[in-house]
Amino acid sequence: MTQSRLPSRRVASTPESIFQTISQLSAQHEAVDLGQGFPDDDGPRHMLELAAEAILGTDGHPQNQYAPLRGEKNLREAIAKDRARKYGQTLDPDTEILVTVGATEALAASVLGLVNPGQEVVALSPYYDAYPAITALAEASFRPVGLRREEGWSIDREAFRAAVTENTAAVILNTPHNPTGAVLSREDMEFVAEVVRDSHAVVIADEVYERLVYPGGEHLAFATLPGMAERTVSISGASKNFNATGWKTGWVCAPEELLAPIITAKQFLTFSGAHPMQNAVAWALEEAEEWSAEWLVEMRHRRTVLAEGLTRLGFTPLETQGTYFLLADIAEVCPGMSADEFCKTLPEKAGVAAIPLTAFTHDPEDPSLRTLVRWTFCKSEANIQRALGRLEEHFG
């Protein structure tokens, strides 16, 4: 018998995504899904209409063929204006901005373009589960550094400094942070910049939740820190900013020297993103500030509804400064049970889906993390209430 050549070593150690696992269980048991981070609400109405018009060509110029590799010029210009308006950052839309197929492709192209096999990528743990998978595809080593919970979530500075070595090619810095909902403090960001200045590493700043920061939190664009513009790759997108996860329209902002290898990697992944959505997203970046402000208020309200409901049931919600995720500790309600076991049995037992925090960590047995569950409040208030009702029937 010949030895199987499948799968390749790049994917052999990558397990099925927790989102796939929980989604299958949720569908099987018709659960209310408070696990996956996609909203029940669509984005700005006019943005949707512009995309529909682009598909149908009602203005005589249908956009159903390839977009330019770098993305529509209107969108790149809108991104540049948005960064200037919000952060005071000056970008050349022709040489320093790239439109991608969602933020995940932006991350993948950045790691593939900037990290060599055998080098290291440092990221904060808990982390978005794509980070280690993308690093493995680049045949690099993933080095997680645990966040500390003592007073909110903060960087373990001693561990971070030790993790960044001569072999570190990139640091992935995610804030507002998925899955904890934390917004890193200015002091922590300045500390990262200090460490990076003494290294050869670039920073890949995952800022996809930049518009979802609640009072009490402040989002600081990492590239605006002294000396960081020339060594930072900033990533965002329409998915979380404008409730358009299915559009898969993201972008990268970086100096030309860093962006060039990212473009090289991206062109052989997808070449270009979906064309009809790009001018619509450009409109949203320039004209949808009122919608964004109203959506943020609505998210605060739904966060309160979910947190108060979970508290009534005996769970312990943690503070959420940004994103649309809320962590809650199940230890009091389910003593001795891990978050992983809780979430894998919840769809069948209670008809509700959620995600264990341990799916985002390098140490699932960490006692400070193993009973934490991530819930999303970007669902409709009616669905949040349905989920809480089902939880009360089971745990009440």
mmCIF file of C-alpha atoms in Angstrom:
data_model
loop_
_atom_site.group_PDB
_atom_site.id
_atom_site.type_symbol
_atom_site.label_atom_id
_atom_site.label_comp_id
_atom_site.label_asym_id
_atom_site.label_seq_id
_atom_site.Cartn_x
_atom_site.Cartn_y
_atom_site.Cartn_z
ATOM 1 C CA MET A 1 0.000 0.000 0.000
ATOM 2 C CA THR A 2 1.383 3.408 -0.932
ATOM 3 C CA GLN A 3 1.579 5.998 1.771
ATOM 4 C CA SER A 4 -1.076 8.720 1.535
ATOM 5 C CA ARG A 5 0.237 12.119 0.504
ATOM 6 C CA LEU A 6 -2.809 13.894 1.867
ATOM 7 C CA PRO A 7 -3.180 16.257 3.583
ATOM 8 C CA SER A 8 -0.167 18.526 3.179
ATOM 9 C CA ARG A 9 1.779 19.383 6.320
ATOM 10 C CA ARG A 10 0.540 22.982 5.993
ATOM 11 C CA VAL A 11 -2.983 21.959 6.962
ATOM 12 C CA ALA A 12 -2.473 18.589 8.669
ATOM 13 C CA SER A 13 -2.316 20.099 12.154
ATOM 14 C CA THR A 14 -5.184 22.554 11.609
ATOM 15 C CA PRO A 15 -8.417 21.229 13.161
ATOM 16 C CA GLU A 16 -11.939 21.971 11.992
ATOM 17 C CA SER A 17 -12.891 25.517 12.921
ATOM 18 C CA ILE A 18 -14.956 25.802 16.102
ATOM 19 C CA PHE A 19 -17.369 27.931 14.080
ATOM 20 C CA GLN A 20 -18.002 25.059 11.694
ATOM 21 C CA THR A 21 -18.522 22.657 14.595
ATOM 22 C CA ILE A 22 -20.946 24.885 16.475
ATOM 23 C CA SER A 23 -22.757 25.963 13.293
ATOM 24 C CA GLN A 24 -23.466 22.334 12.415
ATOM 25 C CA LEU A 25 -24.778 21.650 15.915
ATOM 26 C CA SER A 26 -26.833 24.839 15.810
ATOM 27 C CA ALA A 27 -28.458 23.890 12.493
ATOM 28 C CA GLN A 28 -29.030 20.307 13.619
ATOM 29 C CA HIS A 29 -30.897 21.403 16.760
ATOM 30 C CA GLU A 30 -32.441 24.611 15.362
ATOM 31 C CA ALA A 31 -30.656 26.649 18.001
ATOM 32 C CA VAL A 32 -30.691 30.420 18.383
ATOM 33 C CA ASP A 33 -27.192 31.359 17.251
ATOM 34 C CA LEU A 34 -25.407 33.687 19.667
ATOM 35 C CA GLY A 35 -22.089 32.218 18.580
ATOM 36 C CA GLN A 36 -21.088 33.383 15.126
ATOM 37 C CA GLY A 37 -20.394 37.080 14.742
ATOM 38 C CA PHE A 38 -22.680 38.083 11.908
ATOM 39 C CA PRO A 39 -25.515 40.571 12.505
ATOM 40 C CA ASP A 40 -29.194 39.974 11.937
ATOM 41 C CA ASP A 41 -29.418 43.560 10.647
ATOM 42 C CA ASP A 42 -28.239 44.774 7.246
ATOM 43 C CA GLY A 43 -26.051 47.834 6.813
ATOM 44 C CA PRO A 44 -27.130 51.267 5.500
ATOM 45 C CA ARG A 45 -29.999 50.978 3.037
ATOM 46 C CA HIS A 46 -28.454 53.262 0.411
ATOM 47 C CA MET A 47 -25.244 51.232 0.478
ATOM 48 C CA LEU A 48 -27.279 48.129 -0.412
ATOM 49 C CA GLU A 49 -29.091 49.990 -3.180
ATOM 50 C CA LEU A 50 -25.812 51.158 -4.703
ATOM 51 C CA ALA A 51 -24.518 47.585 -4.818
ATOM 52 C CA ALA A 52 -27.753 46.398 -6.449
ATOM 53 C CA GLU A 53 -27.532 49.197 -9.027
ATOM 54 C CA ALA A 54 -23.930 48.234 -9.772
ATOM 55 C CA ILE A 55 -24.967 44.626 -10.444
ATOM 56 C CA LEU A 56 -27.928 45.596 -12.620
ATOM 57 C CA GLY A 57 -26.111 48.423 -14.372
ATOM 58 C CA THR A 58 -29.020 50.828 -13.956
ATOM 59 C CA ASP A 59 -26.630 53.713 -14.592
ATOM 60 C CA GLY A 60 -25.435 52.055 -17.793
ATOM 61 C CA HIS A 61 -22.182 50.849 -16.209
ATOM 62 C CA PRO A 62 -22.636 47.377 -14.670
ATOM 63 C CA GLN A 63 -19.752 46.265 -12.465
ATOM 64 C CA ASN A 64 -19.928 42.501 -12.871
ATOM 65 C CA GLN A 65 -16.448 41.906 -14.242
ATOM 66 C CA TYR A 66 -13.062 41.978 -12.531
ATOM 67 C CA ALA A 67 -12.238 44.939 -10.347
ATOM 68 C CA PRO A 68 -8.692 46.313 -10.523
ATOM 69 C CA LEU A 69 -6.166 44.280 -8.534
ATOM 70 C CA ARG A 70 -5.712 47.075 -5.985
ATOM 71 C CA GLY A 71 -9.447 47.750 -5.804
ATOM 72 C CA GLU A 72 -11.711 50.468 -7.198
ATOM 73 C CA LYS A 73 -10.052 53.884 -7.027
ATOM 74 C CA ASN A 74 -13.175 55.412 -5.442
ATOM 75 C CA LEU A 75 -12.959 52.961 -2.564
ATOM 76 C CA ARG A 76 -9.228 53.422 -2.060
ATOM 77 C CA GLU A 77 -9.724 57.192 -1.985
ATOM 78 C CA ALA A 78 -12.571 56.830 0.510
ATOM 79 C CA ILE A 79 -10.408 54.656 2.755
ATOM 80 C CA ALA A 80 -7.634 57.253 2.647
ATOM 81 C CA LYS A 81 -10.078 60.043 3.552
ATOM 82 C CA ASP A 82 -11.541 57.953 6.377
ATOM 83 C CA ARG A 83 -8.094 57.281 7.909
ATOM 84 C CA ALA A 84 -7.208 60.982 7.603
ATOM 85 C CA ARG A 85 -10.487 62.109 9.161
ATOM 86 C CA LYS A 86 -10.434 59.678 12.089
ATOM 87 C CA TYR A 87 -6.741 59.269 12.810
ATOM 88 C CA GLY A 88 -4.916 62.091 11.033
ATOM 89 C CA GLN A 89 -3.024 59.528 8.941
ATOM 90 C CA THR A 90 -2.032 60.553 5.409
ATOM 91 C CA LEU A 91 -2.095 57.739 2.835
ATOM 92 C CA ASP A 92 -1.588 57.628 -0.927
ATOM 93 C CA PRO A 93 -4.595 55.691 -2.304
ATOM 94 C CA ASP A 94 -2.582 54.647 -5.374
ATOM 95 C CA THR A 95 0.408 53.119 -3.565
ATOM 96 C CA GLU A 96 -0.534 52.512 0.093
ATOM 97 C CA ILE A 97 -4.023 50.939 0.015
ATOM 98 C CA LEU A 98 -5.169 47.519 -1.207
ATOM 99 C CA VAL A 99 -8.745 46.199 -1.311
ATOM 100 C CA THR A 100 -8.993 42.522 -0.330
ATOM 101 C CA VAL A 101 -11.545 39.725 -0.132
ATOM 102 C CA GLY A 102 -12.376 40.416 3.475
ATOM 103 C CA ALA A 103 -10.033 41.079 6.373
ATOM 104 C CA THR A 104 -9.060 37.404 6.602
ATOM 105 C CA GLU A 105 -7.535 37.501 3.127
ATOM 106 C CA ALA A 106 -5.808 40.733 4.110
ATOM 107 C CA LEU A 107 -4.295 38.900 7.083
ATOM 108 C CA ALA A 108 -3.308 35.891 4.981
ATOM 109 C CA ALA A 109 -1.714 37.965 2.220
ATOM 110 C CA SER A 110 0.147 40.041 4.814
ATOM 111 C CA VAL A 111 1.642 37.014 6.557
ATOM 112 C CA LEU A 112 2.422 35.220 3.288
ATOM 113 C CA GLY A 113 3.996 38.355 1.836
ATOM 114 C CA LEU A 114 6.027 39.446 4.852
ATOM 115 C CA VAL A 115 6.960 36.296 6.788
ATOM 116 C CA ASN A 116 9.494 33.685 5.671
ATOM 117 C CA PRO A 117 9.309 29.962 6.498
ATOM 118 C CA GLY A 118 10.924 29.338 9.863
ATOM 119 C CA GLN A 119 10.347 32.871 11.147
ATOM 120 C CA GLU A 120 7.958 33.673 13.985
ATOM 121 C CA VAL A 121 4.640 35.486 14.311
ATOM 122 C CA VAL A 122 3.693 36.823 17.746
ATOM 123 C CA ALA A 123 0.034 37.379 18.664
ATOM 124 C CA LEU A 124 -1.966 38.041 21.792
ATOM 125 C CA SER A 125 -3.920 35.121 23.247
ATOM 126 C CA PRO A 126 -6.904 34.682 23.142
ATOM 127 C CA TYR A 127 -6.760 35.235 19.383
ATOM 128 C CA TYR A 128 -8.913 35.007 16.268
ATOM 129 C CA ASP A 129 -8.517 31.378 15.210
ATOM 130 C CA ALA A 130 -7.304 32.298 11.716
ATOM 131 C CA TYR A 131 -4.017 33.669 13.062
ATOM 132 C CA PRO A 132 -2.281 30.341 13.834
ATOM 133 C CA ALA A 133 -3.776 28.699 10.735
ATOM 134 C CA ILE A 134 -2.455 31.464 8.461
ATOM 135 C CA THR A 135 0.934 31.308 10.161
ATOM 136 C CA ALA A 136 1.055 27.552 9.521
ATOM 137 C CA LEU A 137 0.290 28.123 5.828
ATOM 138 C CA ALA A 138 3.308 30.423 5.719
ATOM 139 C CA GLU A 139 5.363 27.617 7.337
ATOM 140 C CA ALA A 140 6.246 29.972 10.165
ATOM 141 C CA SER A 141 6.032 29.488 13.951
ATOM 142 C CA PHE A 142 3.161 30.965 15.959
ATOM 143 C CA ARG A 143 4.082 32.453 19.345
ATOM 144 C CA PRO A 144 1.065 33.412 21.466
ATOM 145 C CA VAL A 145 1.397 35.760 24.437
ATOM 146 C CA GLY A 146 -1.400 35.520 26.969
ATOM 147 C CA LEU A 147 -3.411 38.572 27.951
ATOM 148 C CA ARG A 148 -3.812 39.109 31.707
ATOM 149 C CA ARG A 149 -7.231 39.329 33.370
ATOM 150 C CA GLU A 150 -6.279 40.917 36.700
ATOM 151 C CA GLU A 151 -7.690 44.391 35.971
ATOM 152 C CA GLY A 152 -9.498 43.998 32.707
ATOM 153 C CA TRP A 153 -7.488 42.596 29.814
ATOM 154 C CA SER A 154 -3.935 43.838 29.471
ATOM 155 C CA ILE A 155 -0.691 42.700 27.870
ATOM 156 C CA ASP A 156 1.665 40.528 29.897
ATOM 157 C CA ARG A 157 4.589 42.849 29.228
ATOM 158 C CA GLU A 158 7.352 40.572 30.463
ATOM 159 C CA ALA A 159 6.076 37.681 28.330
ATOM 160 C CA PHE A 160 5.572 39.922 25.288
ATOM 161 C CA ARG A 161 9.069 41.374 25.483
ATOM 162 C CA ALA A 162 10.514 37.861 25.751
ATOM 163 C CA ALA A 163 8.454 36.622 22.778
ATOM 164 C CA VAL A 164 9.730 39.256 20.336
ATOM 165 C CA THR A 165 13.153 38.027 19.217
ATOM 166 C CA GLU A 166 15.556 38.348 16.305
ATOM 167 C CA ASN A 167 13.453 35.713 14.549
ATOM 168 C CA THR A 168 10.157 37.595 14.914
ATOM 169 C CA ALA A 169 8.938 38.754 11.501
ATOM 170 C CA ALA A 170 5.519 40.069 12.531
ATOM 171 C CA VAL A 171 3.361 40.928 15.515
ATOM 172 C CA ILE A 172 -0.399 40.598 14.985
ATOM 173 C CA LEU A 173 -2.098 43.179 17.196
ATOM 174 C CA ASN A 174 -5.884 42.989 17.389
ATOM 175 C CA THR A 175 -7.799 45.836 19.010
ATOM 176 C CA PRO A 176 -10.740 46.203 19.530
ATOM 177 C CA HIS A 177 -10.123 42.614 20.497
ATOM 178 C CA ASN A 178 -11.966 39.502 19.393
ATOM 179 C CA PRO A 179 -12.889 37.425 21.398
ATOM 180 C CA THR A 180 -12.563 39.335 24.697
ATOM 181 C CA GLY A 181 -14.219 42.606 23.673
ATOM 182 C CA ALA A 182 -11.286 44.517 25.178
ATOM 183 C CA VAL A 183 -9.848 47.731 23.759
ATOM 184 C CA LEU A 184 -6.127 47.878 24.477
ATOM 185 C CA SER A 185 -5.009 50.895 26.482
ATOM 186 C CA ARG A 186 -2.758 53.590 25.095
ATOM 187 C CA GLU A 187 -0.112 52.469 27.590
ATOM 188 C CA ASP A 188 -0.166 48.908 26.279
ATOM 189 C CA MET A 189 -0.035 50.091 22.670
ATOM 190 C CA GLU A 190 2.914 52.371 23.412
ATOM 191 C CA PHE A 191 4.660 49.468 25.128
ATOM 192 C CA VAL A 192 4.223 47.308 22.005
ATOM 193 C CA ALA A 193 5.637 50.146 19.898
ATOM 194 C CA GLU A 194 8.632 50.398 22.239
ATOM 195 C CA VAL A 195 9.378 46.680 21.886
ATOM 196 C CA VAL A 196 8.868 46.709 18.128
ATOM 197 C CA ARG A 197 11.262 49.651 17.665
ATOM 198 C CA ASP A 198 14.045 47.465 19.060
ATOM 199 C CA SER A 199 13.240 44.569 16.702
ATOM 200 C CA HIS A 200 13.027 43.771 12.998
ATOM 201 C CA ALA A 201 9.309 42.981 13.232
ATOM 202 C CA VAL A 202 6.425 44.636 11.447
ATOM 203 C CA VAL A 203 3.041 45.024 13.115
ATOM 204 C CA ILE A 204 -0.100 43.682 11.452
ATOM 205 C CA ALA A 205 -2.846 45.716 13.131
ATOM 206 C CA ASP A 206 -6.205 43.952 12.898
ATOM 207 C CA GLU A 207 -8.679 46.819 13.400
ATOM 208 C CA VAL A 208 -11.854 45.359 11.903
ATOM 209 C CA TYR A 209 -13.963 46.460 14.896
ATOM 210 C CA GLU A 210 -12.660 50.043 14.832
ATOM 211 C CA ARG A 211 -16.176 51.537 14.676
ATOM 212 C CA LEU A 212 -17.502 49.422 17.528
ATOM 213 C CA VAL A 213 -15.941 51.061 20.588
ATOM 214 C CA TYR A 214 -18.214 51.981 23.502
ATOM 215 C CA PRO A 215 -17.972 54.916 25.928
ATOM 216 C CA GLY A 216 -15.071 54.262 28.289
ATOM 217 C CA GLY A 217 -12.925 52.754 25.547
ATOM 218 C CA GLU A 218 -10.735 54.551 23.016
ATOM 219 C CA HIS A 219 -9.448 52.971 19.824
ATOM 220 C CA LEU A 220 -5.929 54.055 18.983
ATOM 221 C CA ALA A 221 -4.757 53.271 15.447
ATOM 222 C CA PHE A 222 -1.344 51.676 15.977
ATOM 223 C CA ALA A 223 0.146 53.226 12.830
ATOM 224 C CA THR A 224 -0.294 56.697 14.337
ATOM 225 C CA LEU A 225 2.186 56.053 17.165
ATOM 226 C CA PRO A 226 5.620 57.671 16.707
ATOM 227 C CA GLY A 227 7.789 55.709 14.273
ATOM 228 C CA MET A 228 5.140 53.069 13.596
ATOM 229 C CA ALA A 229 3.627 54.278 10.299
ATOM 230 C CA GLU A 230 6.521 52.861 8.262
ATOM 231 C CA ARG A 231 6.318 49.416 9.847
ATOM 232 C CA THR A 232 2.578 48.892 10.349
ATOM 233 C CA VAL A 233 0.061 47.070 8.171
ATOM 234 C CA SER A 234 -3.445 48.253 9.144
ATOM 235 C CA ILE A 235 -6.399 46.007 8.285
ATOM 236 C CA SER A 236 -10.119 46.735 8.362
ATOM 237 C CA GLY A 237 -13.209 46.049 6.277
ATOM 238 C CA ALA A 238 -16.902 46.498 5.573
ATOM 239 C CA SER A 239 -17.956 43.252 7.244
ATOM 240 C CA LYS A 240 -17.972 44.573 10.805
ATOM 241 C CA ASN A 241 -18.053 48.299 10.020
ATOM 242 C CA PHE A 242 -21.218 48.138 7.908
ATOM 243 C CA ASN A 243 -22.875 44.776 8.687
ATOM 244 C CA ALA A 244 -21.863 43.271 5.357
ATOM 245 C CA THR A 245 -20.066 40.056 6.286
ATOM 246 C CA GLY A 246 -21.226 38.373 3.082
ATOM 247 C CA TRP A 247 -19.646 41.034 0.903
ATOM 248 C CA LYS A 248 -16.115 40.027 1.933
ATOM 249 C CA THR A 249 -14.725 43.493 1.263
ATOM 250 C CA GLY A 250 -11.674 44.350 3.343
ATOM 251 C CA TRP A 251 -8.592 46.498 2.955
ATOM 252 C CA VAL A 252 -4.951 46.925 3.866
ATOM 253 C CA CYS A 253 -3.230 50.238 4.546
ATOM 254 C CA ALA A 254 0.572 50.128 4.574
ATOM 255 C CA PRO A 255 3.624 51.959 3.253
ATOM 256 C CA GLU A 256 4.471 51.022 -0.325
ATOM 257 C CA GLU A 257 7.517 48.951 0.703
ATOM 258 C CA LEU A 258 5.331 46.684 2.875
ATOM 259 C CA LEU A 259 2.299 46.693 0.597
ATOM 260 C CA ALA A 260 4.182 45.497 -2.508
ATOM 261 C CA PRO A 261 4.831 41.919 -1.242
ATOM 262 C CA ILE A 262 1.300 41.766 0.177
ATOM 263 C CA ILE A 263 -0.066 42.565 -3.291
ATOM 264 C CA THR A 264 2.181 39.869 -4.774
ATOM 265 C CA ALA A 265 0.669 37.293 -2.411
ATOM 266 C CA LYS A 266 -2.896 38.577 -2.856
ATOM 267 C CA GLN A 267 -2.867 38.480 -6.655
ATOM 268 C CA PHE A 268 -2.384 34.708 -6.597
ATOM 269 C CA LEU A 269 -5.034 34.133 -3.941
ATOM 270 C CA THR A 270 -8.033 35.888 -5.517
ATOM 271 C CA PHE A 271 -6.563 38.614 -7.756
ATOM 272 C CA SER A 272 -9.476 40.969 -7.015
ATOM 273 C CA GLY A 273 -12.543 41.253 -4.809
ATOM 274 C CA ALA A 274 -16.216 41.449 -5.694
ATOM 275 C CA HIS A 275 -16.609 44.498 -7.930
ATOM 276 C CA PRO A 276 -20.239 45.635 -7.347
ATOM 277 C CA MET A 277 -19.745 46.200 -3.609
ATOM 278 C CA GLN A 278 -16.727 48.465 -3.769
ATOM 279 C CA ASN A 279 -18.258 51.795 -4.739
ATOM 280 C CA ALA A 280 -21.110 51.095 -2.314
ATOM 281 C CA VAL A 281 -18.616 50.666 0.532
ATOM 282 C CA ALA A 282 -16.864 53.854 -0.610
ATOM 283 C CA TRP A 283 -20.169 55.704 -0.183
ATOM 284 C CA ALA A 284 -20.625 54.226 3.308
ATOM 285 C CA LEU A 285 -17.170 55.312 4.446
ATOM 286 C CA GLU A 286 -17.929 58.890 3.469
ATOM 287 C CA GLU A 287 -21.656 59.201 4.144
ATOM 288 C CA ALA A 288 -22.778 56.644 6.767
ATOM 289 C CA GLU A 289 -21.471 58.261 9.962
ATOM 290 C CA GLU A 290 -25.005 58.804 11.265
ATOM 291 C CA TRP A 291 -25.874 55.150 10.631
ATOM 292 C CA SER A 292 -22.673 54.070 12.418
ATOM 293 C CA ALA A 293 -23.489 56.220 15.456
ATOM 294 C CA GLU A 294 -27.033 54.837 15.641
ATOM 295 C CA TRP A 295 -25.788 51.259 15.279
ATOM 296 C CA LEU A 296 -23.304 51.773 18.106
ATOM 297 C CA VAL A 297 -26.112 52.961 20.397
ATOM 298 C CA GLU A 298 -28.187 49.937 19.413
ATOM 299 C CA MET A 299 -25.257 47.611 20.115
ATOM 300 C CA ARG A 300 -24.848 49.127 23.584
ATOM 301 C CA HIS A 301 -28.521 48.467 24.263
ATOM 302 C CA ARG A 302 -28.358 44.855 23.079
ATOM 303 C CA ARG A 303 -25.171 44.328 25.092
ATOM 304 C CA THR A 304 -27.077 45.446 28.189
ATOM 305 C CA VAL A 305 -30.025 43.163 27.406
ATOM 306 C CA LEU A 306 -27.754 40.143 27.018
ATOM 307 C CA ALA A 307 -25.546 40.933 30.027
ATOM 308 C CA GLU A 308 -28.503 41.505 32.336
ATOM 309 C CA GLY A 309 -30.222 38.344 31.121
ATOM 310 C CA LEU A 310 -27.130 36.193 31.671
ATOM 311 C CA THR A 311 -26.636 37.748 35.118
ATOM 312 C CA ARG A 312 -30.189 36.836 36.132
ATOM 313 C CA LEU A 313 -29.412 33.231 35.233
ATOM 314 C CA GLY A 314 -26.324 33.171 37.441
ATOM 315 C CA PHE A 315 -23.635 33.624 34.779
ATOM 316 C CA THR A 316 -20.953 36.283 35.301
ATOM 317 C CA PRO A 317 -20.523 38.631 32.311
ATOM 318 C CA LEU A 318 -17.191 40.404 31.835
ATOM 319 C CA GLU A 319 -16.888 44.019 30.722
ATOM 320 C CA THR A 320 -17.004 44.634 26.981
ATOM 321 C CA GLN A 321 -15.399 47.836 25.687
ATOM 322 C CA GLY A 322 -15.620 47.076 21.974
ATOM 323 C CA THR A 323 -16.696 44.606 19.246
ATOM 324 C CA TYR A 324 -20.039 42.838 19.553
ATOM 325 C CA PHE A 325 -18.881 40.021 21.782
ATOM 326 C CA LEU A 326 -19.410 39.468 25.476
ATOM 327 C CA LEU A 327 -17.667 36.903 27.650
ATOM 328 C CA ALA A 328 -19.471 35.280 30.553
ATOM 329 C CA ASP A 329 -18.190 32.829 33.156
ATOM 330 C CA ILE A 330 -20.309 29.662 33.499
ATOM 331 C CA ALA A 331 -18.562 28.345 36.627
ATOM 332 C CA GLU A 332 -21.333 29.239 39.105
ATOM 333 C CA VAL A 333 -24.105 27.727 36.990
ATOM 334 C CA CYS A 334 -22.198 24.679 35.722
ATOM 335 C CA PRO A 335 -19.572 23.796 38.367
ATOM 336 C CA GLY A 336 -16.854 21.522 37.064
ATOM 337 C CA MET A 337 -17.876 21.930 33.405
ATOM 338 C CA SER A 338 -15.544 23.432 30.816
ATOM 339 C CA ALA A 339 -16.696 26.044 28.324
ATOM 340 C CA ASP A 340 -15.935 23.609 25.506
ATOM 341 C CA GLU A 341 -18.244 20.930 26.918
ATOM 342 C CA PHE A 342 -20.880 23.560 27.717
ATOM 343 C CA CYS A 343 -20.946 24.961 24.176
ATOM 344 C CA LYS A 344 -20.916 21.581 22.432
ATOM 345 C CA THR A 345 -23.923 20.375 24.431
ATOM 346 C CA LEU A 346 -25.849 23.672 24.623
ATOM 347 C CA PRO A 347 -27.513 23.527 21.167
ATOM 348 C CA GLU A 348 -29.099 20.166 21.934
ATOM 349 C CA LYS A 349 -29.909 20.786 25.596
ATOM 350 C CA ALA A 350 -31.060 24.397 25.481
ATOM 351 C CA GLY A 351 -31.446 25.287 21.804
ATOM 352 C CA VAL A 352 -28.824 28.049 21.977
ATOM 353 C CA ALA A 353 -25.364 28.296 20.383
ATOM 354 C CA ALA A 354 -22.282 30.027 21.803
ATOM 355 C CA ILE A 355 -18.501 29.684 21.423
ATOM 356 C CA PRO A 356 -16.001 28.563 24.104
ATOM 357 C CA LEU A 357 -13.175 31.016 24.716
ATOM 358 C CA THR A 358 -10.752 28.094 24.854
ATOM 359 C CA ALA A 359 -11.151 27.697 21.075
ATOM 360 C CA PHE A 360 -9.187 30.959 20.786
ATOM 361 C CA THR A 361 -6.372 30.116 23.196
ATOM 362 C CA HIS A 362 -3.059 28.272 23.158
ATOM 363 C CA ASP A 363 -3.760 26.814 26.621
ATOM 364 C CA PRO A 364 -7.316 25.433 26.879
ATOM 365 C CA GLU A 365 -6.594 24.220 30.414
ATOM 366 C CA ASP A 366 -5.770 27.690 31.723
ATOM 367 C CA PRO A 367 -8.035 27.866 34.808
ATOM 368 C CA SER A 368 -8.667 31.587 34.276
ATOM 369 C CA LEU A 369 -10.088 30.922 30.801
ATOM 370 C CA ARG A 370 -11.554 27.408 30.688
ATOM 371 C CA THR A 371 -15.031 28.405 31.925
ATOM 372 C CA LEU A 372 -15.469 31.523 29.776
ATOM 373 C CA VAL A 373 -17.998 31.524 26.928
ATOM 374 C CA ARG A 374 -18.185 34.071 24.101
ATOM 375 C CA TRP A 375 -21.678 35.317 23.215
ATOM 376 C CA THR A 376 -22.530 37.807 20.481
ATOM 377 C CA PHE A 377 -25.085 40.585 20.879
ATOM 378 C CA CYS A 378 -25.177 41.640 17.209
ATOM 379 C CA LYS A 379 -28.317 39.538 16.776
ATOM 380 C CA SER A 380 -31.777 41.120 16.901
ATOM 381 C CA GLU A 381 -33.149 41.915 20.334
ATOM 382 C CA ALA A 382 -35.954 39.438 19.627
ATOM 383 C CA ASN A 383 -33.426 36.652 19.028
ATOM 384 C CA ILE A 384 -31.427 37.613 22.113
ATOM 385 C CA GLN A 385 -34.615 37.419 24.165
ATOM 386 C CA ARG A 386 -35.507 34.060 22.564
ATOM 387 C CA ALA A 387 -32.098 32.721 23.504
ATOM 388 C CA LEU A 388 -32.394 34.018 27.066
ATOM 389 C CA GLY A 389 -35.840 32.442 27.362
ATOM 390 C CA ARG A 390 -34.491 29.070 26.270
ATOM 391 C CA LEU A 391 -31.560 29.357 28.676
ATOM 392 C CA GLU A 392 -33.955 30.185 31.509
ATOM 393 C CA GLU A 393 -36.051 27.127 30.705
ATOM 394 C CA HIS A 394 -32.962 24.950 30.917
ATOM 395 C CA PHE A 395 -30.988 26.581 33.737
ATOM 396 C CA GLY A 396 -33.620 28.557 35.605
#
